[in-house]
Amino acid sequence: MRIQRFASALLLGSLAFAATASHAEGLRFFPGLDSGFKFEPTLALSAGVMHAKAADDNSQLVYGLDFSMNCGLIQTPDNRIRTHIQINHVNESNAKATSFELSPRYTVPLGGGFSVGVGPALALVKADNGHNELNLFGYGVAAGANFRKGAYYSGIDLRYLNTNERNNVEFENWALMAKVGINF
């Protein structure tokens, strides 16, 4: 319960921060349709540890793909919103799940190719507890630190995801993942 309250507060805080920071200069809607807009896509492999409420073990191996780009739906004047689309999979002990996650993040450059970002996370999780296999809706918050230099990309993400419960299947979890990939 504390994790849910913390994640909710962090989610609301990150949304308020992003709205306040971008409100002063104005948001652009559908900038991806503008000529000259640069999506700057990145594709990365990710792996890390996950702790799921439904699992007997304290942590499990989680792996997947992370695709990120400058958001083409809503954007700040200085292109600080990056959308991360992730597909993650875990298959250990009693926790088997595949998640499709969407996380637009307000990103702040730190210089030298480093940046940090935070934002909400929405997900569709196909979870199996050994008795039932269901599709669950998930929501939460994600934060990450990234390094981009030429074609090289690496990063680390910390993400909390809460899911609804149906037929005794739930998949509330947090994950810490490292990523390495390529900038296009």
CSV table of C-alpha atoms in Angstrom, one decimal:
chain,number,residue,atom,x,y,z
A,1,MET,CA,0.0,0.0,0.0
A,2,ARG,CA,2.9,2.4,0.8
A,3,ILE,CA,4.4,1.6,-2.6
A,4,GLN,CA,1.1,2.5,-4.3
A,5,ARG,CA,0.9,5.8,-2.5
A,6,PHE,CA,4.5,6.6,-3.2
A,7,ALA,CA,4.1,5.8,-6.9
A,8,SER,CA,0.9,7.8,-7.1
A,9,ALA,CA,2.6,10.8,-5.5
A,10,LEU,CA,5.7,10.5,-7.7
A,11,LEU,CA,3.4,10.2,-10.8
A,12,LEU,CA,1.4,13.3,-9.9
A,13,GLY,CA,4.6,15.2,-9.0
A,14,SER,CA,6.2,14.3,-12.3
A,15,LEU,CA,3.1,15.3,-14.3
A,16,ALA,CA,2.9,18.6,-12.4
A,17,PHE,CA,6.6,19.3,-12.9
A,18,ALA,CA,6.4,18.6,-16.6
A,19,ALA,CA,3.2,20.7,-17.0
A,20,THR,CA,4.8,23.6,-15.0
A,21,ALA,CA,8.1,23.5,-16.8
A,22,SER,CA,6.6,23.4,-20.3
A,23,HIS,CA,3.6,25.7,-19.6
A,24,ALA,CA,5.9,28.7,-19.4
A,25,GLU,CA,7.0,28.3,-22.9
A,26,GLY,CA,4.0,26.5,-24.4
A,27,LEU,CA,3.4,23.0,-25.5
A,28,ARG,CA,3.2,21.9,-29.2
A,29,PHE,CA,0.6,19.4,-30.2
A,30,PHE,CA,1.4,16.9,-33.0
A,31,PRO,CA,4.9,18.3,-33.7
A,32,GLY,CA,5.7,15.0,-35.5
A,33,LEU,CA,3.6,16.4,-38.4
A,34,ASP,CA,5.8,19.5,-38.8
A,35,SER,CA,8.5,19.4,-41.4
A,36,GLY,CA,11.9,19.2,-39.9
A,37,PHE,CA,10.8,17.5,-36.7
A,38,LYS,CA,13.5,15.1,-35.6
A,39,PHE,CA,12.3,11.9,-33.9
A,40,GLU,CA,15.9,10.8,-33.0
A,41,PRO,CA,14.9,7.1,-32.4
A,42,THR,CA,16.8,4.7,-30.2
A,43,LEU,CA,16.6,0.9,-30.0
A,44,ALA,CA,18.0,-0.9,-27.0
A,45,LEU,CA,18.2,-4.3,-25.4
A,46,SER,CA,17.3,-4.3,-21.7
A,47,ALA,CA,17.8,-6.6,-18.8
A,48,GLY,CA,17.5,-6.4,-15.0
A,49,VAL,CA,15.8,-7.5,-11.9
A,50,MET,CA,12.1,-7.4,-11.1
A,51,HIS,CA,10.2,-7.9,-7.9
A,52,ALA,CA,6.6,-8.9,-8.4
A,53,LYS,CA,4.0,-9.2,-5.7
A,54,ALA,CA,2.7,-12.4,-7.3
A,55,ALA,CA,6.1,-14.1,-7.2
A,56,ASP,CA,7.5,-16.3,-4.5
A,57,ASP,CA,11.1,-15.1,-5.1
A,58,ASN,CA,12.3,-11.7,-4.1
A,59,SER,CA,13.7,-10.9,-7.5
A,60,GLN,CA,13.6,-12.4,-11.0
A,61,LEU,CA,15.4,-11.8,-14.3
A,62,VAL,CA,13.5,-9.5,-16.6
A,63,TYR,CA,14.6,-8.7,-20.2
A,64,GLY,CA,13.2,-7.0,-23.2
A,65,LEU,CA,13.4,-4.2,-25.8
A,66,ASP,CA,13.2,-0.5,-25.4
A,67,PHE,CA,12.4,1.8,-28.3
A,68,SER,CA,12.5,5.6,-27.5
A,69,MET,CA,12.0,8.7,-29.6
A,70,ASN,CA,11.2,12.4,-29.3
A,71,CYS,CA,7.4,12.5,-28.7
A,72,GLY,CA,5.5,13.4,-31.9
A,73,LEU,CA,2.1,13.9,-30.1
A,74,ILE,CA,3.0,16.5,-27.5
A,75,GLN,CA,6.3,18.3,-27.1
A,76,THR,CA,8.0,21.2,-25.3
A,77,PRO,CA,9.7,23.9,-27.5
A,78,ASP,CA,13.1,22.4,-26.6
A,79,ASN,CA,12.0,18.7,-27.4
A,80,ARG,CA,12.3,17.4,-23.8
A,81,ILE,CA,9.5,14.8,-23.9
A,82,ARG,CA,10.8,11.4,-25.0
A,83,THR,CA,8.4,8.5,-25.4
A,84,HIS,CA,9.7,5.0,-24.4
A,85,ILE,CA,7.9,1.9,-25.7
A,86,GLN,CA,9.0,-1.2,-24.0
A,87,ILE,CA,8.3,-4.9,-24.3
A,88,ASN,CA,9.5,-6.8,-21.2
A,89,HIS,CA,9.3,-10.5,-20.3
A,90,VAL,CA,9.8,-12.4,-17.1
A,91,ASN,CA,9.5,-16.2,-16.7
A,92,GLU,CA,10.6,-17.5,-13.4
A,93,SER,CA,9.0,-19.5,-10.6
A,94,ASN,CA,5.3,-18.7,-10.4
A,95,ALA,CA,5.6,-15.3,-12.2
A,96,LYS,CA,5.3,-15.4,-16.0
A,97,ALA,CA,4.4,-12.2,-17.7
A,98,THR,CA,4.9,-10.2,-20.9
A,99,SER,CA,4.2,-6.5,-20.7
A,100,PHE,CA,3.8,-3.8,-23.4
A,101,GLU,CA,4.6,-0.4,-21.8
A,102,LEU,CA,4.3,3.2,-22.9
A,103,SER,CA,6.1,5.8,-20.9
A,104,PRO,CA,6.4,9.5,-22.0
A,105,ARG,CA,9.1,11.1,-19.9
A,106,TYR,CA,10.1,14.7,-19.4
A,107,THR,CA,13.9,14.6,-19.9
A,108,VAL,CA,16.5,17.0,-18.7
A,109,PRO,CA,19.9,17.1,-20.4
A,110,LEU,CA,22.9,17.1,-18.0
A,111,GLY,CA,25.6,17.7,-20.5
A,112,GLY,CA,28.2,15.4,-22.0
A,113,GLY,CA,25.5,13.2,-23.5
A,114,PHE,CA,23.9,12.4,-20.1
A,115,SER,CA,20.2,13.0,-19.3
A,116,VAL,CA,17.6,12.1,-16.8
A,117,GLY,CA,13.9,11.7,-17.3
A,118,VAL,CA,10.7,10.9,-15.4
A,119,GLY,CA,7.1,10.3,-16.3
A,120,PRO,CA,4.0,8.1,-16.1
A,121,ALA,CA,3.9,4.5,-17.4
A,122,LEU,CA,0.9,2.7,-18.9
A,123,ALA,CA,1.0,-1.0,-19.7
A,124,LEU,CA,-0.9,-4.0,-20.9
A,125,VAL,CA,0.4,-7.1,-19.0
A,126,LYS,CA,-0.3,-10.7,-20.0
A,127,ALA,CA,0.2,-12.4,-16.7
A,128,ASP,CA,0.1,-16.1,-15.8
A,129,ASN,CA,0.1,-17.3,-12.1
A,130,GLY,CA,0.1,-21.0,-13.0
A,131,HIS,CA,-3.7,-21.3,-12.7
A,132,ASN,CA,-5.0,-18.4,-14.8
A,133,GLU,CA,-3.6,-16.3,-17.7
A,134,LEU,CA,-5.1,-12.9,-18.1
A,135,ASN,CA,-4.5,-9.5,-19.7
A,136,LEU,CA,-4.2,-6.8,-17.1
A,137,PHE,CA,-4.1,-3.0,-17.3
A,138,GLY,CA,-1.1,-1.4,-15.5
A,139,TYR,CA,-0.1,2.1,-14.5
A,140,GLY,CA,2.8,3.5,-12.7
A,141,VAL,CA,5.9,5.7,-12.9
A,142,ALA,CA,9.3,5.4,-14.6
A,143,ALA,CA,12.5,7.2,-14.1
A,144,GLY,CA,15.7,6.8,-16.0
A,145,ALA,CA,19.2,8.1,-16.7
A,146,ASN,CA,20.6,7.9,-20.2
A,147,PHE,CA,23.9,8.4,-22.1
A,148,ARG,CA,23.9,9.1,-25.8
A,149,LYS,CA,27.1,9.6,-27.8
A,150,GLY,CA,26.9,9.3,-31.6
A,151,ALA,CA,25.3,5.9,-32.4
A,152,TYR,CA,26.0,4.6,-28.8
A,153,TYR,CA,23.2,4.5,-26.3
A,154,SER,CA,23.0,3.2,-22.7
A,155,GLY,CA,20.8,3.8,-19.7
A,156,ILE,CA,19.3,2.6,-16.5
A,157,ASP,CA,15.6,2.7,-15.6
A,158,LEU,CA,13.7,2.3,-12.4
A,159,ARG,CA,10.0,1.6,-12.9
A,160,TYR,CA,7.0,0.8,-10.7
A,161,LEU,CA,3.9,-0.7,-12.2
A,162,ASN,CA,0.6,-1.5,-10.5
A,163,THR,CA,-2.0,-3.7,-12.2
A,164,ASN,CA,-5.6,-4.4,-11.5
A,165,GLU,CA,-6.6,-7.8,-10.1
A,166,ARG,CA,-8.8,-10.3,-11.9
A,167,ASN,CA,-9.5,-13.9,-10.9
A,168,ASN,CA,-6.7,-13.9,-8.4
A,169,VAL,CA,-4.2,-12.7,-11.0
A,170,GLU,CA,-2.2,-9.5,-10.4
A,171,PHE,CA,1.2,-8.4,-11.3
A,172,GLU,CA,2.2,-5.4,-9.2
A,173,ASN,CA,5.9,-5.0,-9.6
A,174,TRP,CA,9.0,-2.8,-9.7
A,175,ALA,CA,12.0,-3.3,-12.0
A,176,LEU,CA,15.5,-2.0,-12.2
A,177,MET,CA,16.9,-2.4,-15.7
A,178,ALA,CA,20.0,-1.6,-17.7
A,179,LYS,CA,19.9,-0.8,-21.4
A,180,VAL,CA,22.3,-0.7,-24.2
A,181,GLY,CA,21.6,0.1,-27.8
A,182,ILE,CA,21.9,2.2,-30.9
A,183,ASN,CA,20.8,5.8,-31.8
A,184,PHE,CA,19.5,6.2,-35.4
